[in-house]
């Protein structure tokens, strides 16, 4: 049976110690009957924001991003009802968790097309996430804001230059979210230093100006999913969990 949502452990290990971290993903099937579902999932302040959106696509993406974030928060052990937790925007639109009844976790969320994803970890740590639909028509836009170094990395990639550009873009946007500034920073500041296949599957990347971070990325069902973590916090997502995530992203239409 195809899953409409999945919450999996990121298996983070830092200096030999386990670090709690989770990834949640959802697709539009979880939003059937959106108005009724929204009252169960969204905080009153979030419901007011939802009502401000006129386009159905914008309403859907807002809901999916918040739902994924709350699934991730719940997987960390937060037991209060979903609609008591608010994911509010910070000064750079970074998600701020409120209403957990204790020290709030850190979350990062993203949405594209009909999917939403989020990562969550303890307040002492940091993560960033991005999901992008692989779209050849956007490749030229991504290339136009990439450095000569990045274009060369993409050209040499075994997966092909066009796909590599899409993966690198998701990795860089994930970094901007880990930094809590989003794409308000100049693109060249987020430049990738390395890009290569990862030993545990997918792709890995280090950054020229932020040597303290690394990124992992996977191509799944027409989407690129990228997670950015501190360089010495290594992700170990099991093949079974990756397959669950793949099922969600692969079934999104």
mmCIF file of C-alpha atoms in Angstrom:
data_model
loop_
_atom_site.group_PDB
_atom_site.id
_atom_site.type_symbol
_atom_site.label_atom_id
_atom_site.label_comp_id
_atom_site.label_asym_id
_atom_site.label_seq_id
_atom_site.Cartn_x
_atom_site.Cartn_y
_atom_site.Cartn_z
ATOM 1 C CA UNK A 1 0.000 0.000 0.000
ATOM 2 C CA UNK A 2 1.324 3.422 -0.977
ATOM 3 C CA UNK A 3 1.918 5.692 2.001
ATOM 4 C CA UNK A 4 0.538 9.231 2.106
ATOM 5 C CA UNK A 5 2.933 10.226 4.879
ATOM 6 C CA UNK A 6 6.084 8.943 6.520
ATOM 7 C CA UNK A 7 8.108 9.955 9.568
ATOM 8 C CA UNK A 8 11.589 8.456 9.802
ATOM 9 C CA UNK A 9 14.703 8.781 11.918
ATOM 10 C CA UNK A 10 17.677 10.587 10.420
ATOM 11 C CA UNK A 11 19.953 8.367 12.504
ATOM 12 C CA UNK A 12 22.209 11.296 13.374
ATOM 13 C CA UNK A 13 25.471 10.570 15.132
ATOM 14 C CA UNK A 14 27.787 13.330 16.356
ATOM 15 C CA UNK A 15 31.212 12.459 17.776
ATOM 16 C CA UNK A 16 29.972 8.935 18.485
ATOM 17 C CA UNK A 17 26.786 10.037 20.269
ATOM 18 C CA UNK A 18 23.249 9.659 18.913
ATOM 19 C CA UNK A 19 21.460 12.946 18.218
ATOM 20 C CA UNK A 20 17.643 12.977 17.920
ATOM 21 C CA UNK A 21 16.546 14.075 14.488
ATOM 22 C CA UNK A 22 13.565 13.151 12.311
ATOM 23 C CA UNK A 23 12.257 13.705 8.806
ATOM 24 C CA UNK A 24 8.554 13.794 7.963
ATOM 25 C CA UNK A 25 6.986 13.944 4.515
ATOM 26 C CA UNK A 26 3.386 14.114 3.343
ATOM 27 C CA UNK A 27 1.542 14.429 0.051
ATOM 28 C CA UNK A 28 -1.797 15.891 -0.941
ATOM 29 C CA UNK A 29 -3.852 12.793 -0.111
ATOM 30 C CA UNK A 30 -3.424 13.757 3.559
ATOM 31 C CA UNK A 31 -5.188 17.050 2.768
ATOM 32 C CA UNK A 32 -8.437 15.552 1.432
ATOM 33 C CA UNK A 33 -11.213 17.514 3.129
ATOM 34 C CA UNK A 34 -8.733 20.311 3.818
ATOM 35 C CA UNK A 35 -11.023 22.594 5.820
ATOM 36 C CA UNK A 36 -11.944 19.882 8.311
ATOM 37 C CA UNK A 37 -8.399 18.508 8.488
ATOM 38 C CA UNK A 38 -6.994 21.980 9.006
ATOM 39 C CA UNK A 39 -8.996 22.454 12.207
ATOM 40 C CA UNK A 40 -7.415 19.267 13.587
ATOM 41 C CA UNK A 41 -3.856 20.136 12.562
ATOM 42 C CA UNK A 42 -3.487 23.922 12.507
ATOM 43 C CA UNK A 43 -3.263 26.341 15.415
ATOM 44 C CA UNK A 44 -5.891 29.170 15.390
ATOM 45 C CA UNK A 45 -3.226 31.628 14.219
ATOM 46 C CA UNK A 46 -2.303 29.266 11.395
ATOM 47 C CA UNK A 47 -5.963 28.907 10.434
ATOM 48 C CA UNK A 48 -6.151 32.670 10.076
ATOM 49 C CA UNK A 49 -3.109 32.633 7.809
ATOM 50 C CA UNK A 50 -4.633 29.800 5.765
ATOM 51 C CA UNK A 51 -7.780 31.863 5.241
ATOM 52 C CA UNK A 52 -5.701 34.723 3.836
ATOM 53 C CA UNK A 53 -4.593 32.606 0.877
ATOM 54 C CA UNK A 54 -6.944 32.750 -2.080
ATOM 55 C CA UNK A 55 -5.200 30.267 -4.404
ATOM 56 C CA UNK A 56 -5.920 26.597 -3.686
ATOM 57 C CA UNK A 57 -2.313 25.705 -4.495
ATOM 58 C CA UNK A 58 -1.022 28.141 -1.869
ATOM 59 C CA UNK A 59 -3.476 26.862 0.733
ATOM 60 C CA UNK A 60 -2.395 23.291 0.023
ATOM 61 C CA UNK A 61 1.338 23.987 0.269
ATOM 62 C CA UNK A 62 0.905 25.932 3.523
ATOM 63 C CA UNK A 63 -1.083 23.096 5.063
ATOM 64 C CA UNK A 64 1.283 20.344 3.893
ATOM 65 C CA UNK A 65 4.346 22.176 5.224
ATOM 66 C CA UNK A 66 2.747 22.720 8.641
ATOM 67 C CA UNK A 67 1.443 19.171 8.816
ATOM 68 C CA UNK A 68 4.883 17.737 8.015
ATOM 69 C CA UNK A 69 6.500 19.995 10.630
ATOM 70 C CA UNK A 70 4.062 18.883 13.323
ATOM 71 C CA UNK A 71 4.522 15.208 12.475
ATOM 72 C CA UNK A 72 8.263 15.718 12.884
ATOM 73 C CA UNK A 73 7.807 17.562 16.185
ATOM 74 C CA UNK A 74 5.507 14.823 17.478
ATOM 75 C CA UNK A 75 8.094 12.184 16.556
ATOM 76 C CA UNK A 76 10.551 13.950 18.860
ATOM 77 C CA UNK A 77 8.205 13.258 21.778
ATOM 78 C CA UNK A 78 6.002 16.355 21.885
ATOM 79 C CA UNK A 79 2.644 14.996 23.011
ATOM 80 C CA UNK A 80 0.356 18.060 22.921
ATOM 81 C CA UNK A 81 -2.357 18.106 20.211
ATOM 82 C CA UNK A 82 -1.208 19.255 16.791
ATOM 83 C CA UNK A 83 -3.563 22.229 16.767
ATOM 84 C CA UNK A 84 -2.089 23.468 20.056
ATOM 85 C CA UNK A 85 1.333 23.805 18.421
ATOM 86 C CA UNK A 86 2.004 26.833 16.243
ATOM 87 C CA UNK A 87 4.672 27.045 13.553
ATOM 88 C CA UNK A 88 4.980 30.807 13.289
ATOM 89 C CA UNK A 89 7.198 32.816 10.905
ATOM 90 C CA UNK A 90 10.350 34.497 12.224
ATOM 91 C CA UNK A 91 11.841 37.728 10.877
ATOM 92 C CA UNK A 92 13.191 35.924 7.792
ATOM 93 C CA UNK A 93 10.132 33.639 7.563
ATOM 94 C CA UNK A 94 12.074 30.876 9.353
ATOM 95 C CA UNK A 95 9.705 28.516 11.226
ATOM 96 C CA UNK A 96 9.469 29.050 14.992
ATOM 97 C CA UNK A 97 7.792 26.352 17.124
ATOM 98 C CA UNK A 98 5.470 27.535 19.899
ATOM 99 C CA UNK A 99 3.128 25.786 22.302
ATOM 100 C CA UNK A 100 4.994 22.524 22.931
ATOM 101 C CA UNK A 101 4.871 22.922 26.703
ATOM 102 C CA UNK A 102 8.658 22.846 27.060
ATOM 103 C CA UNK A 103 11.804 24.000 25.302
ATOM 104 C CA UNK A 104 10.714 23.977 21.651
ATOM 105 C CA UNK A 105 12.538 21.905 19.047
ATOM 106 C CA UNK A 106 14.132 23.340 15.916
ATOM 107 C CA UNK A 107 12.252 22.704 12.660
ATOM 108 C CA UNK A 108 12.837 23.365 8.993
ATOM 109 C CA UNK A 109 10.154 22.815 6.370
ATOM 110 C CA UNK A 110 9.693 22.918 2.626
ATOM 111 C CA UNK A 111 6.994 22.213 0.075
ATOM 112 C CA UNK A 112 6.877 21.719 -3.671
ATOM 113 C CA UNK A 113 4.000 20.746 -5.899
ATOM 114 C CA UNK A 114 1.839 18.392 -3.880
ATOM 115 C CA UNK A 115 4.329 17.380 -1.176
ATOM 116 C CA UNK A 116 5.538 18.844 2.090
ATOM 117 C CA UNK A 117 8.612 17.841 4.076
ATOM 118 C CA UNK A 118 10.091 18.862 7.429
ATOM 119 C CA UNK A 119 12.968 17.991 9.724
ATOM 120 C CA UNK A 120 13.096 18.481 13.490
ATOM 121 C CA UNK A 121 15.786 18.205 16.138
ATOM 122 C CA UNK A 122 16.522 19.380 19.666
ATOM 123 C CA UNK A 123 17.169 23.084 20.387
ATOM 124 C CA UNK A 124 20.901 22.488 20.790
ATOM 125 C CA UNK A 125 21.186 21.277 17.188
ATOM 126 C CA UNK A 126 20.277 22.583 13.730
ATOM 127 C CA UNK A 127 18.991 21.152 10.458
ATOM 128 C CA UNK A 128 17.751 22.474 7.137
ATOM 129 C CA UNK A 129 15.617 20.796 4.476
ATOM 130 C CA UNK A 130 14.484 21.495 0.941
ATOM 131 C CA UNK A 131 12.361 19.579 -1.550
ATOM 132 C CA UNK A 132 12.189 20.489 -5.227
ATOM 133 C CA UNK A 133 10.375 18.974 -8.162
ATOM 134 C CA UNK A 134 12.905 18.065 -10.858
ATOM 135 C CA UNK A 135 11.974 20.467 -13.639
ATOM 136 C CA UNK A 136 14.130 20.840 -16.766
ATOM 137 C CA UNK A 137 12.479 24.193 -17.445
ATOM 138 C CA UNK A 138 13.920 25.609 -14.210
ATOM 139 C CA UNK A 139 17.432 24.298 -14.795
ATOM 140 C CA UNK A 140 18.453 27.376 -16.759
ATOM 141 C CA UNK A 141 17.301 29.630 -13.925
ATOM 142 C CA UNK A 142 19.342 27.643 -11.398
ATOM 143 C CA UNK A 143 22.397 27.689 -13.678
ATOM 144 C CA UNK A 144 22.161 31.475 -14.049
ATOM 145 C CA UNK A 145 22.873 31.970 -10.329
ATOM 146 C CA UNK A 146 25.521 29.253 -9.957
ATOM 147 C CA UNK A 147 29.260 29.803 -9.945
ATOM 148 C CA UNK A 148 31.665 28.440 -12.537
ATOM 149 C CA UNK A 149 32.842 25.958 -9.889
ATOM 150 C CA UNK A 150 29.317 24.614 -9.356
ATOM 151 C CA UNK A 151 28.613 24.365 -13.079
ATOM 152 C CA UNK A 152 31.797 22.342 -13.470
ATOM 153 C CA UNK A 153 30.805 20.066 -10.569
ATOM 154 C CA UNK A 154 27.439 19.511 -12.255
ATOM 155 C CA UNK A 155 29.018 18.879 -15.650
ATOM 156 C CA UNK A 156 31.263 16.153 -14.223
ATOM 157 C CA UNK A 157 28.523 14.452 -12.179
ATOM 158 C CA UNK A 158 27.660 10.886 -13.107
ATOM 159 C CA UNK A 159 23.934 11.634 -12.832
ATOM 160 C CA UNK A 160 24.110 14.154 -15.682
ATOM 161 C CA UNK A 161 24.517 17.905 -15.612
ATOM 162 C CA UNK A 162 20.835 18.839 -15.719
ATOM 163 C CA UNK A 163 19.855 16.652 -12.775
ATOM 164 C CA UNK A 164 23.012 17.634 -10.882
ATOM 165 C CA UNK A 165 22.057 21.311 -11.167
ATOM 166 C CA UNK A 166 18.660 20.560 -9.618
ATOM 167 C CA UNK A 167 20.272 18.574 -6.785
ATOM 168 C CA UNK A 168 22.835 21.301 -6.076
ATOM 169 C CA UNK A 169 20.087 23.903 -5.966
ATOM 170 C CA UNK A 170 18.138 21.924 -3.360
ATOM 171 C CA UNK A 171 21.303 21.467 -1.287
ATOM 172 C CA UNK A 172 22.028 25.201 -1.350
ATOM 173 C CA UNK A 173 18.475 26.118 -0.420
ATOM 174 C CA UNK A 174 18.657 23.585 2.417
ATOM 175 C CA UNK A 175 21.789 25.382 3.649
ATOM 176 C CA UNK A 176 19.996 28.732 3.559
ATOM 177 C CA UNK A 177 17.302 27.247 5.791
ATOM 178 C CA UNK A 178 19.826 25.769 8.221
ATOM 179 C CA UNK A 179 21.333 29.266 8.435
ATOM 180 C CA UNK A 180 17.830 30.592 9.200
ATOM 181 C CA UNK A 181 18.086 33.308 6.554
ATOM 182 C CA UNK A 182 16.482 31.640 3.553
ATOM 183 C CA UNK A 183 17.322 33.020 0.134
ATOM 184 C CA UNK A 184 17.740 36.554 1.494
ATOM 185 C CA UNK A 185 21.509 36.003 1.288
ATOM 186 C CA UNK A 186 23.475 36.379 -1.980
ATOM 187 C CA UNK A 187 23.523 33.122 -3.922
ATOM 188 C CA UNK A 188 27.312 33.102 -4.195
ATOM 189 C CA UNK A 189 27.624 32.915 -0.400
ATOM 190 C CA UNK A 190 25.950 29.476 -0.528
ATOM 191 C CA UNK A 191 28.418 28.093 -3.078
ATOM 192 C CA UNK A 192 29.082 24.349 -3.064
ATOM 193 C CA UNK A 193 32.690 23.212 -2.671
ATOM 194 C CA UNK A 194 32.238 19.512 -3.451
ATOM 195 C CA UNK A 195 29.522 17.340 -4.985
ATOM 196 C CA UNK A 196 29.793 13.570 -5.257
ATOM 197 C CA UNK A 197 27.891 10.310 -4.767
ATOM 198 C CA UNK A 198 27.484 9.349 -1.111
ATOM 199 C CA UNK A 199 28.654 5.957 0.108
ATOM 200 C CA UNK A 200 25.213 5.261 1.647
ATOM 201 C CA UNK A 201 23.265 6.348 -1.419
ATOM 202 C CA UNK A 202 22.223 9.639 -2.925
ATOM 203 C CA UNK A 203 24.596 12.575 -3.076
ATOM 204 C CA UNK A 204 26.822 14.498 -0.686
ATOM 205 C CA UNK A 205 28.012 18.083 -0.681
ATOM 206 C CA UNK A 206 30.254 20.426 1.300
ATOM 207 C CA UNK A 207 30.104 24.226 1.103
ATOM 208 C CA UNK A 208 32.862 26.694 0.298
ATOM 209 C CA UNK A 209 31.938 29.420 2.797
ATOM 210 C CA UNK A 210 30.313 27.236 5.453
ATOM 211 C CA UNK A 211 32.754 24.420 6.081
ATOM 212 C CA UNK A 212 30.880 23.517 9.279
ATOM 213 C CA UNK A 213 27.896 22.160 7.271
ATOM 214 C CA UNK A 214 27.279 19.219 4.945
ATOM 215 C CA UNK A 215 24.327 18.120 2.818
ATOM 216 C CA UNK A 216 22.810 14.790 1.826
ATOM 217 C CA UNK A 217 20.362 14.573 -1.076
ATOM 218 C CA UNK A 218 18.277 11.908 -2.770
ATOM 219 C CA UNK A 219 16.277 11.857 -6.006
ATOM 220 C CA UNK A 220 12.894 10.257 -5.395
ATOM 221 C CA UNK A 221 9.812 10.073 -7.558
ATOM 222 C CA UNK A 222 10.575 13.183 -9.583
ATOM 223 C CA UNK A 223 11.661 15.192 -6.524
ATOM 224 C CA UNK A 224 14.995 16.114 -4.985
ATOM 225 C CA UNK A 225 15.093 15.937 -1.191
ATOM 226 C CA UNK A 226 18.080 17.609 0.516
ATOM 227 C CA UNK A 227 18.927 17.688 4.231
ATOM 228 C CA UNK A 228 21.679 19.923 5.634
ATOM 229 C CA UNK A 229 23.300 19.197 8.992
ATOM 230 C CA UNK A 230 26.441 20.243 10.854
ATOM 231 C CA UNK A 231 29.496 18.670 9.230
ATOM 232 C CA UNK A 232 30.232 16.399 12.189
ATOM 233 C CA UNK A 233 26.598 15.281 12.594
ATOM 234 C CA UNK A 234 26.362 12.349 10.213
ATOM 235 C CA UNK A 235 23.038 11.084 8.871
ATOM 236 C CA UNK A 236 22.372 7.353 8.634
ATOM 237 C CA UNK A 237 18.915 6.799 7.135
ATOM 238 C CA UNK A 238 18.101 3.114 6.777
ATOM 239 C CA UNK A 239 17.254 1.719 3.310
ATOM 240 C CA UNK A 240 13.812 0.757 4.630
ATOM 241 C CA UNK A 241 13.123 4.313 5.793
ATOM 242 C CA UNK A 242 14.386 5.765 2.527
ATOM 243 C CA UNK A 243 11.980 3.472 0.692
ATOM 244 C CA UNK A 244 9.087 4.740 2.838
ATOM 245 C CA UNK A 245 9.982 8.324 1.949
ATOM 246 C CA UNK A 246 10.353 7.324 -1.685
ATOM 247 C CA UNK A 247 6.851 5.843 -1.673
ATOM 248 C CA UNK A 248 5.388 9.119 -0.415
ATOM 249 C CA UNK A 249 7.232 11.304 -2.899
ATOM 250 C CA UNK A 250 6.778 8.813 -5.719
ATOM 251 C CA UNK A 251 3.010 8.678 -5.241
ATOM 252 C CA UNK A 252 2.601 12.469 -5.250
ATOM 253 C CA UNK A 253 0.780 13.826 -8.260
#
